């Protein structure tokens, strides 16, 4: 029955199916039967299909892992300014489990997505700057990037800001502000926020009530 549905699907959607339709087909049938459909979308420069198929190759879901093909797809999607692909490509370069490991290329890939206001990439570039990975340390610029990601309600960036305010890196130390930035992440179980909270004993410091914290925690309009 599934094979029959697969054939009918191809015949009826040969020139009109969307990425969402193929994902639904994959969900109801199999990843293996969906790959050719994703490839058809990729021929039309569908970046979502590129990204999704790259993840399939990385995970080896129903097929053999193929990191080389995944990298090619991510590079192509990144060139088309697909932020998730630029970010995942950066993570691929960051991994020591592949022969693509290259910190400079990882940094540049994260920067590309960060420049497009992609919060996870902004947060990652900030961490590179804090730790001096592939670039010189720049705490002030790191804080600015963490702030941009935080304004998009990216919790990990708020945890990083909590650390910056607690340690006084790039900003004047403010434990009350660090308390505010770490509180939500701690309650959500974010390990980084929990560590900052405990390492600096932020529970004993009152929140910085005089500061407009919502400006940094609510998504930007």
PDB file of C-alpha atoms in Angstrom:
ATOM      1  CA  UNK A   1       0.000   0.000   0.000  1.00  0.00           C
ATOM      2  CA  UNK A   2       2.792   2.409   0.904  1.00  0.00           C
ATOM      3  CA  UNK A   3       4.591   1.658  -2.364  1.00  0.00           C
ATOM      4  CA  UNK A   4       1.401   2.366  -4.312  1.00  0.00           C
ATOM      5  CA  UNK A   5       0.925   5.613  -2.420  1.00  0.00           C
ATOM      6  CA  UNK A   6       4.534   6.519  -3.177  1.00  0.00           C
ATOM      7  CA  UNK A   7       3.979   6.062  -6.917  1.00  0.00           C
ATOM      8  CA  UNK A   8       0.726   8.006  -6.869  1.00  0.00           C
ATOM      9  CA  UNK A   9       2.424  10.767  -4.923  1.00  0.00           C
ATOM     10  CA  UNK A  10       5.171  11.127  -7.499  1.00  0.00           C
ATOM     11  CA  UNK A  11       2.767  11.076 -10.433  1.00  0.00           C
ATOM     12  CA  UNK A  12       0.408  13.642  -8.929  1.00  0.00           C
ATOM     13  CA  UNK A  13       3.090  15.963  -7.544  1.00  0.00           C
ATOM     14  CA  UNK A  14       5.889  15.578 -10.057  1.00  0.00           C
ATOM     15  CA  UNK A  15       6.107  19.301 -10.693  1.00  0.00           C
ATOM     16  CA  UNK A  16       4.216  20.840  -7.795  1.00  0.00           C
ATOM     17  CA  UNK A  17       5.094  19.259  -4.449  1.00  0.00           C
ATOM     18  CA  UNK A  18       6.503  21.415  -1.694  1.00  0.00           C
ATOM     19  CA  UNK A  19       9.109  20.769   0.973  1.00  0.00           C
ATOM     20  CA  UNK A  20       6.353  20.480   3.587  1.00  0.00           C
ATOM     21  CA  UNK A  21       4.533  17.871   1.482  1.00  0.00           C
ATOM     22  CA  UNK A  22       7.685  15.797   1.087  1.00  0.00           C
ATOM     23  CA  UNK A  23       8.341  15.955   4.835  1.00  0.00           C
ATOM     24  CA  UNK A  24       4.801  14.739   5.468  1.00  0.00           C
ATOM     25  CA  UNK A  25       5.348  11.953   2.956  1.00  0.00           C
ATOM     26  CA  UNK A  26       8.589  10.991   4.720  1.00  0.00           C
ATOM     27  CA  UNK A  27       6.763  10.932   8.049  1.00  0.00           C
ATOM     28  CA  UNK A  28       4.057   8.592   6.741  1.00  0.00           C
ATOM     29  CA  UNK A  29       6.324   6.350   4.666  1.00  0.00           C
ATOM     30  CA  UNK A  30      10.105   6.281   4.977  1.00  0.00           C
ATOM     31  CA  UNK A  31      13.176   8.461   4.713  1.00  0.00           C
ATOM     32  CA  UNK A  32      14.675   6.256   2.042  1.00  0.00           C
ATOM     33  CA  UNK A  33      11.685   6.675  -0.280  1.00  0.00           C
ATOM     34  CA  UNK A  34      11.754  10.448   0.261  1.00  0.00           C
ATOM     35  CA  UNK A  35      15.355  11.131  -0.727  1.00  0.00           C
ATOM     36  CA  UNK A  36      14.686  11.299  -4.474  1.00  0.00           C
ATOM     37  CA  UNK A  37      11.930  13.835  -3.812  1.00  0.00           C
ATOM     38  CA  UNK A  38      14.229  15.990  -1.694  1.00  0.00           C
ATOM     39  CA  UNK A  39      16.791  15.842  -4.492  1.00  0.00           C
ATOM     40  CA  UNK A  40      14.170  17.113  -6.967  1.00  0.00           C
ATOM     41  CA  UNK A  41      13.518  20.075  -4.696  1.00  0.00           C
ATOM     42  CA  UNK A  42      17.257  20.684  -4.388  1.00  0.00           C
ATOM     43  CA  UNK A  43      17.462  20.966  -8.177  1.00  0.00           C
ATOM     44  CA  UNK A  44      15.134  23.951  -7.740  1.00  0.00           C
ATOM     45  CA  UNK A  45      17.470  25.460  -5.103  1.00  0.00           C
ATOM     46  CA  UNK A  46      15.169  24.638  -2.192  1.00  0.00           C
ATOM     47  CA  UNK A  47      17.431  25.370   0.763  1.00  0.00           C
ATOM     48  CA  UNK A  48      15.157  23.645   3.285  1.00  0.00           C
ATOM     49  CA  UNK A  49      15.507  20.428   1.307  1.00  0.00           C
ATOM     50  CA  UNK A  50      19.295  20.866   1.185  1.00  0.00           C
ATOM     51  CA  UNK A  51      19.461  21.343   4.931  1.00  0.00           C
ATOM     52  CA  UNK A  52      17.142  18.449   5.710  1.00  0.00           C
ATOM     53  CA  UNK A  53      18.882  16.014   3.389  1.00  0.00           C
ATOM     54  CA  UNK A  54      22.253  17.059   4.832  1.00  0.00           C
ATOM     55  CA  UNK A  55      20.957  16.133   8.293  1.00  0.00           C
ATOM     56  CA  UNK A  56      19.776  12.772   6.957  1.00  0.00           C
ATOM     57  CA  UNK A  57      23.271  12.097   5.590  1.00  0.00           C
ATOM     58  CA  UNK A  58      24.890  13.167   8.873  1.00  0.00           C
ATOM     59  CA  UNK A  59      22.583  11.046  11.012  1.00  0.00           C
ATOM     60  CA  UNK A  60      22.617   8.061   8.669  1.00  0.00           C
ATOM     61  CA  UNK A  61      18.844   7.728   8.974  1.00  0.00           C
ATOM     62  CA  UNK A  62      17.852   4.619   6.986  1.00  0.00           C
ATOM     63  CA  UNK A  63      20.920   5.145   4.798  1.00  0.00           C
ATOM     64  CA  UNK A  64      24.678   5.039   5.218  1.00  0.00           C
ATOM     65  CA  UNK A  65      26.200   8.171   6.697  1.00  0.00           C
ATOM     66  CA  UNK A  66      27.754  10.449   4.103  1.00  0.00           C
ATOM     67  CA  UNK A  67      29.443  13.470   5.645  1.00  0.00           C
ATOM     68  CA  UNK A  68      30.972  14.505   2.321  1.00  0.00           C
ATOM     69  CA  UNK A  69      27.570  14.846   0.668  1.00  0.00           C
ATOM     70  CA  UNK A  70      26.183  16.573   3.746  1.00  0.00           C
ATOM     71  CA  UNK A  71      28.974  19.144   3.579  1.00  0.00           C
ATOM     72  CA  UNK A  72      28.329  19.827  -0.110  1.00  0.00           C
ATOM     73  CA  UNK A  73      24.642  20.406   0.550  1.00  0.00           C
ATOM     74  CA  UNK A  74      25.308  22.684   3.501  1.00  0.00           C
ATOM     75  CA  UNK A  75      27.825  24.704   1.509  1.00  0.00           C
ATOM     76  CA  UNK A  76      25.346  25.158  -1.320  1.00  0.00           C
ATOM     77  CA  UNK A  77      22.536  26.202   1.047  1.00  0.00           C
ATOM     78  CA  UNK A  78      24.879  28.503   2.948  1.00  0.00           C
ATOM     79  CA  UNK A  79      25.820  30.251  -0.296  1.00  0.00           C
ATOM     80  CA  UNK A  80      22.087  30.880  -0.705  1.00  0.00           C
ATOM     81  CA  UNK A  81      22.028  32.462   2.785  1.00  0.00           C
ATOM     82  CA  UNK A  82      20.225  29.665   4.596  1.00  0.00           C
ATOM     83  CA  UNK A  83      21.210  30.442   8.170  1.00  0.00           C
ATOM     84  CA  UNK A  84      20.586  27.003   9.640  1.00  0.00           C
ATOM     85  CA  UNK A  85      22.852  25.503   6.998  1.00  0.00           C
ATOM     86  CA  UNK A  86      25.630  28.015   7.669  1.00  0.00           C
ATOM     87  CA  UNK A  87      25.338  27.204  11.358  1.00  0.00           C
ATOM     88  CA  UNK A  88      25.376  23.429  10.883  1.00  0.00           C
ATOM     89  CA  UNK A  89      28.290  23.772   8.469  1.00  0.00           C
ATOM     90  CA  UNK A  90      30.126  25.639  11.203  1.00  0.00           C
ATOM     91  CA  UNK A  91      29.364  22.830  13.635  1.00  0.00           C
ATOM     92  CA  UNK A  92      30.719  20.350  11.082  1.00  0.00           C
ATOM     93  CA  UNK A  93      33.973  22.302  10.839  1.00  0.00           C
ATOM     94  CA  UNK A  94      34.059  22.482  14.628  1.00  0.00           C
ATOM     95  CA  UNK A  95      33.817  18.717  15.086  1.00  0.00           C
ATOM     96  CA  UNK A  96      37.023  16.738  15.509  1.00  0.00           C
ATOM     97  CA  UNK A  97      35.192  13.589  14.417  1.00  0.00           C
ATOM     98  CA  UNK A  98      35.570  14.449  10.732  1.00  0.00           C
ATOM     99  CA  UNK A  99      38.529  15.353   8.537  1.00  0.00           C
ATOM    100  CA  UNK A 100      36.874  18.727   7.892  1.00  0.00           C
ATOM    101  CA  UNK A 101      37.875  20.058  11.331  1.00  0.00           C
ATOM    102  CA  UNK A 102      38.932  23.667  10.831  1.00  0.00           C
ATOM    103  CA  UNK A 103      38.365  26.311  13.504  1.00  0.00           C
ATOM    104  CA  UNK A 104      38.876  29.273  11.168  1.00  0.00           C
ATOM    105  CA  UNK A 105      36.305  27.941   8.687  1.00  0.00           C
ATOM    106  CA  UNK A 106      33.934  27.171  11.547  1.00  0.00           C
ATOM    107  CA  UNK A 107      34.230  30.736  12.802  1.00  0.00           C
ATOM    108  CA  UNK A 108      33.642  32.219   9.344  1.00  0.00           C
ATOM    109  CA  UNK A 109      30.588  30.045   8.804  1.00  0.00           C
ATOM    110  CA  UNK A 110      29.101  31.114  12.133  1.00  0.00           C
ATOM    111  CA  UNK A 111      29.872  34.759  11.321  1.00  0.00           C
ATOM    112  CA  UNK A 112      27.981  34.470   8.029  1.00  0.00           C
ATOM    113  CA  UNK A 113      24.809  33.385   9.841  1.00  0.00           C
ATOM    114  CA  UNK A 114      25.404  35.843  12.696  1.00  0.00           C
ATOM    115  CA  UNK A 115      25.536  38.704  10.207  1.00  0.00           C
ATOM    116  CA  UNK A 116      22.061  37.606   9.096  1.00  0.00           C
ATOM    117  CA  UNK A 117      20.860  38.037  12.700  1.00  0.00           C
ATOM    118  CA  UNK A 118      20.643  34.272  13.402  1.00  0.00           C
ATOM    119  CA  UNK A 119      20.656  34.027  17.196  1.00  0.00           C
ATOM    120  CA  UNK A 120      22.408  30.642  17.640  1.00  0.00           C
ATOM    121  CA  UNK A 121      25.237  31.833  15.389  1.00  0.00           C
ATOM    122  CA  UNK A 122      25.519  35.176  17.200  1.00  0.00           C
ATOM    123  CA  UNK A 123      25.806  33.262  20.445  1.00  0.00           C
ATOM    124  CA  UNK A 124      28.439  30.927  19.002  1.00  0.00           C
ATOM    125  CA  UNK A 125      30.579  33.752  17.604  1.00  0.00           C
ATOM    126  CA  UNK A 126      30.400  35.387  21.019  1.00  0.00           C
ATOM    127  CA  UNK A 127      31.783  32.225  22.589  1.00  0.00           C
ATOM    128  CA  UNK A 128      34.635  32.158  20.065  1.00  0.00           C
ATOM    129  CA  UNK A 129      35.482  35.734  21.056  1.00  0.00           C
ATOM    130  CA  UNK A 130      35.314  35.033  24.793  1.00  0.00           C
ATOM    131  CA  UNK A 131      37.629  32.040  24.522  1.00  0.00           C
ATOM    132  CA  UNK A 132      39.927  33.370  21.817  1.00  0.00           C
ATOM    133  CA  UNK A 133      39.151  30.507  19.427  1.00  0.00           C
ATOM    134  CA  UNK A 134      40.426  31.223  15.889  1.00  0.00           C
ATOM    135  CA  UNK A 135      40.397  34.959  16.726  1.00  0.00           C
ATOM    136  CA  UNK A 136      41.733  37.255  19.416  1.00  0.00           C
ATOM    137  CA  UNK A 137      39.630  37.617  22.547  1.00  0.00           C
ATOM    138  CA  UNK A 138      37.171  40.498  22.436  1.00  0.00           C
ATOM    139  CA  UNK A 139      34.865  40.535  25.448  1.00  0.00           C
ATOM    140  CA  UNK A 140      33.032  43.731  24.510  1.00  0.00           C
ATOM    141  CA  UNK A 141      32.120  42.480  21.049  1.00  0.00           C
ATOM    142  CA  UNK A 142      31.120  39.139  22.563  1.00  0.00           C
ATOM    143  CA  UNK A 143      28.728  40.927  24.922  1.00  0.00           C
ATOM    144  CA  UNK A 144      27.146  42.776  21.989  1.00  0.00           C
ATOM    145  CA  UNK A 145      26.571  39.500  20.160  1.00  0.00           C
ATOM    146  CA  UNK A 146      25.166  37.790  23.250  1.00  0.00           C
ATOM    147  CA  UNK A 147      22.826  40.761  23.682  1.00  0.00           C
ATOM    148  CA  UNK A 148      21.578  40.476  20.092  1.00  0.00           C
ATOM    149  CA  UNK A 149      20.855  36.775  20.559  1.00  0.00           C
ATOM    150  CA  UNK A 150      19.291  37.419  23.965  1.00  0.00           C
ATOM    151  CA  UNK A 151      16.900  39.939  22.444  1.00  0.00           C
ATOM    152  CA  UNK A 152      15.635  37.073  20.304  1.00  0.00           C
ATOM    153  CA  UNK A 153      14.941  35.153  23.515  1.00  0.00           C
ATOM    154  CA  UNK A 154      17.854  32.748  22.969  1.00  0.00           C
ATOM    155  CA  UNK A 155      18.338  31.287  26.432  1.00  0.00           C
ATOM    156  CA  UNK A 156      21.936  30.128  26.035  1.00  0.00           C
ATOM    157  CA  UNK A 157      22.949  33.690  25.165  1.00  0.00           C
ATOM    158  CA  UNK A 158      21.282  34.911  28.350  1.00  0.00           C
ATOM    159  CA  UNK A 159      23.326  32.372  30.299  1.00  0.00           C
ATOM    160  CA  UNK A 160      26.475  33.695  28.631  1.00  0.00           C
ATOM    161  CA  UNK A 161      25.490  37.247  29.522  1.00  0.00           C
ATOM    162  CA  UNK A 162      24.985  36.125  33.120  1.00  0.00           C
ATOM    163  CA  UNK A 163      28.574  34.884  33.108  1.00  0.00           C
ATOM    164  CA  UNK A 164      29.880  38.109  31.556  1.00  0.00           C
ATOM    165  CA  UNK A 165      28.152  40.277  34.168  1.00  0.00           C
ATOM    166  CA  UNK A 166      29.156  37.997  37.032  1.00  0.00           C
ATOM    167  CA  UNK A 167      32.804  37.829  35.931  1.00  0.00           C
ATOM    168  CA  UNK A 168      33.083  41.407  34.714  1.00  0.00           C
ATOM    169  CA  UNK A 169      34.305  40.411  31.253  1.00  0.00           C
ATOM    170  CA  UNK A 170      33.497  43.135  28.727  1.00  0.00           C
ATOM    171  CA  UNK A 171      31.127  44.856  31.159  1.00  0.00           C
ATOM    172  CA  UNK A 172      31.196  46.336  34.643  1.00  0.00           C
ATOM    173  CA  UNK A 173      30.442  43.529  37.159  1.00  0.00           C
ATOM    174  CA  UNK A 174      26.790  43.444  38.156  1.00  0.00           C
ATOM    175  CA  UNK A 175      25.635  40.394  40.107  1.00  0.00           C
ATOM    176  CA  UNK A 176      22.032  41.575  40.202  1.00  0.00           C
ATOM    177  CA  UNK A 177      21.955  41.713  36.421  1.00  0.00           C
ATOM    178  CA  UNK A 178      23.718  38.347  36.219  1.00  0.00           C
ATOM    179  CA  UNK A 179      20.972  37.013  38.513  1.00  0.00           C
ATOM    180  CA  UNK A 180      18.326  38.202  36.063  1.00  0.00           C
ATOM    181  CA  UNK A 181      20.019  36.744  33.014  1.00  0.00           C
ATOM    182  CA  UNK A 182      20.621  33.345  34.637  1.00  0.00           C
ATOM    183  CA  UNK A 183      17.287  32.922  36.425  1.00  0.00           C
ATOM    184  CA  UNK A 184      15.078  31.787  33.537  1.00  0.00           C
ATOM    185  CA  UNK A 185      17.678  29.417  32.115  1.00  0.00           C
ATOM    186  CA  UNK A 186      18.278  27.934  35.544  1.00  0.00           C
ATOM    187  CA  UNK A 187      14.557  27.306  35.949  1.00  0.00           C
ATOM    188  CA  UNK A 188      14.481  25.659  32.509  1.00  0.00           C
ATOM    189  CA  UNK A 189      17.378  23.399  33.439  1.00  0.00           C
ATOM    190  CA  UNK A 190      20.011  25.000  31.210  1.00  0.00           C
ATOM    191  CA  UNK A 191      23.315  23.572  32.461  1.00  0.00           C
ATOM    192  CA  UNK A 192      25.278  26.721  31.647  1.00  0.00           C
ATOM    193  CA  UNK A 193      22.885  28.957  33.571  1.00  0.00           C
ATOM    194  CA  UNK A 194      22.875  26.530  36.491  1.00  0.00           C
ATOM    195  CA  UNK A 195      26.675  26.533  36.586  1.00  0.00           C
ATOM    196  CA  UNK A 196      26.896  30.346  36.523  1.00  0.00           C
ATOM    197  CA  UNK A 197      24.181  30.555  39.172  1.00  0.00           C
ATOM    198  CA  UNK A 198      26.033  28.180  41.484  1.00  0.00           C
ATOM    199  CA  UNK A 199      29.616  29.283  40.745  1.00  0.00           C
ATOM    200  CA  UNK A 200      28.838  32.929  41.556  1.00  0.00           C
ATOM    201  CA  UNK A 201      26.178  32.190  44.201  1.00  0.00           C
ATOM    202  CA  UNK A 202      23.731  34.450  42.358  1.00  0.00           C
ATOM    203  CA  UNK A 203      20.829  33.496  44.621  1.00  0.00           C
ATOM    204  CA  UNK A 204      22.128  35.860  47.300  1.00  0.00           C
ATOM    205  CA  UNK A 205      22.080  38.894  45.006  1.00  0.00           C
ATOM    206  CA  UNK A 206      18.799  40.779  44.401  1.00  0.00           C
ATOM    207  CA  UNK A 207      17.681  41.323  40.845  1.00  0.00           C
ATOM    208  CA  UNK A 208      18.679  44.604  39.222  1.00  0.00           C
ATOM    209  CA  UNK A 209      15.159  46.105  39.359  1.00  0.00           C
ATOM    210  CA  UNK A 210      16.289  49.477  38.022  1.00  0.00           C
ATOM    211  CA  UNK A 211      17.261  48.009  34.678  1.00  0.00           C
ATOM    212  CA  UNK A 212      14.857  47.389  31.798  1.00  0.00           C
ATOM    213  CA  UNK A 213      15.497  43.667  31.604  1.00  0.00           C
ATOM    214  CA  UNK A 214      12.578  42.992  29.238  1.00  0.00           C
ATOM    215  CA  UNK A 215      14.495  44.843  26.545  1.00  0.00           C
ATOM    216  CA  UNK A 216      16.967  41.950  26.526  1.00  0.00           C
ATOM    217  CA  UNK A 217      14.602  39.052  27.054  1.00  0.00           C
ATOM    218  CA  UNK A 218      11.672  39.761  24.758  1.00  0.00           C
ATOM    219  CA  UNK A 219      11.930  39.044  21.016  1.00  0.00           C
ATOM    220  CA  UNK A 220      12.713  42.082  18.906  1.00  0.00           C
ATOM    221  CA  UNK A 221       9.921  43.560  16.802  1.00  0.00           C
TER     222      UNK A 221
END
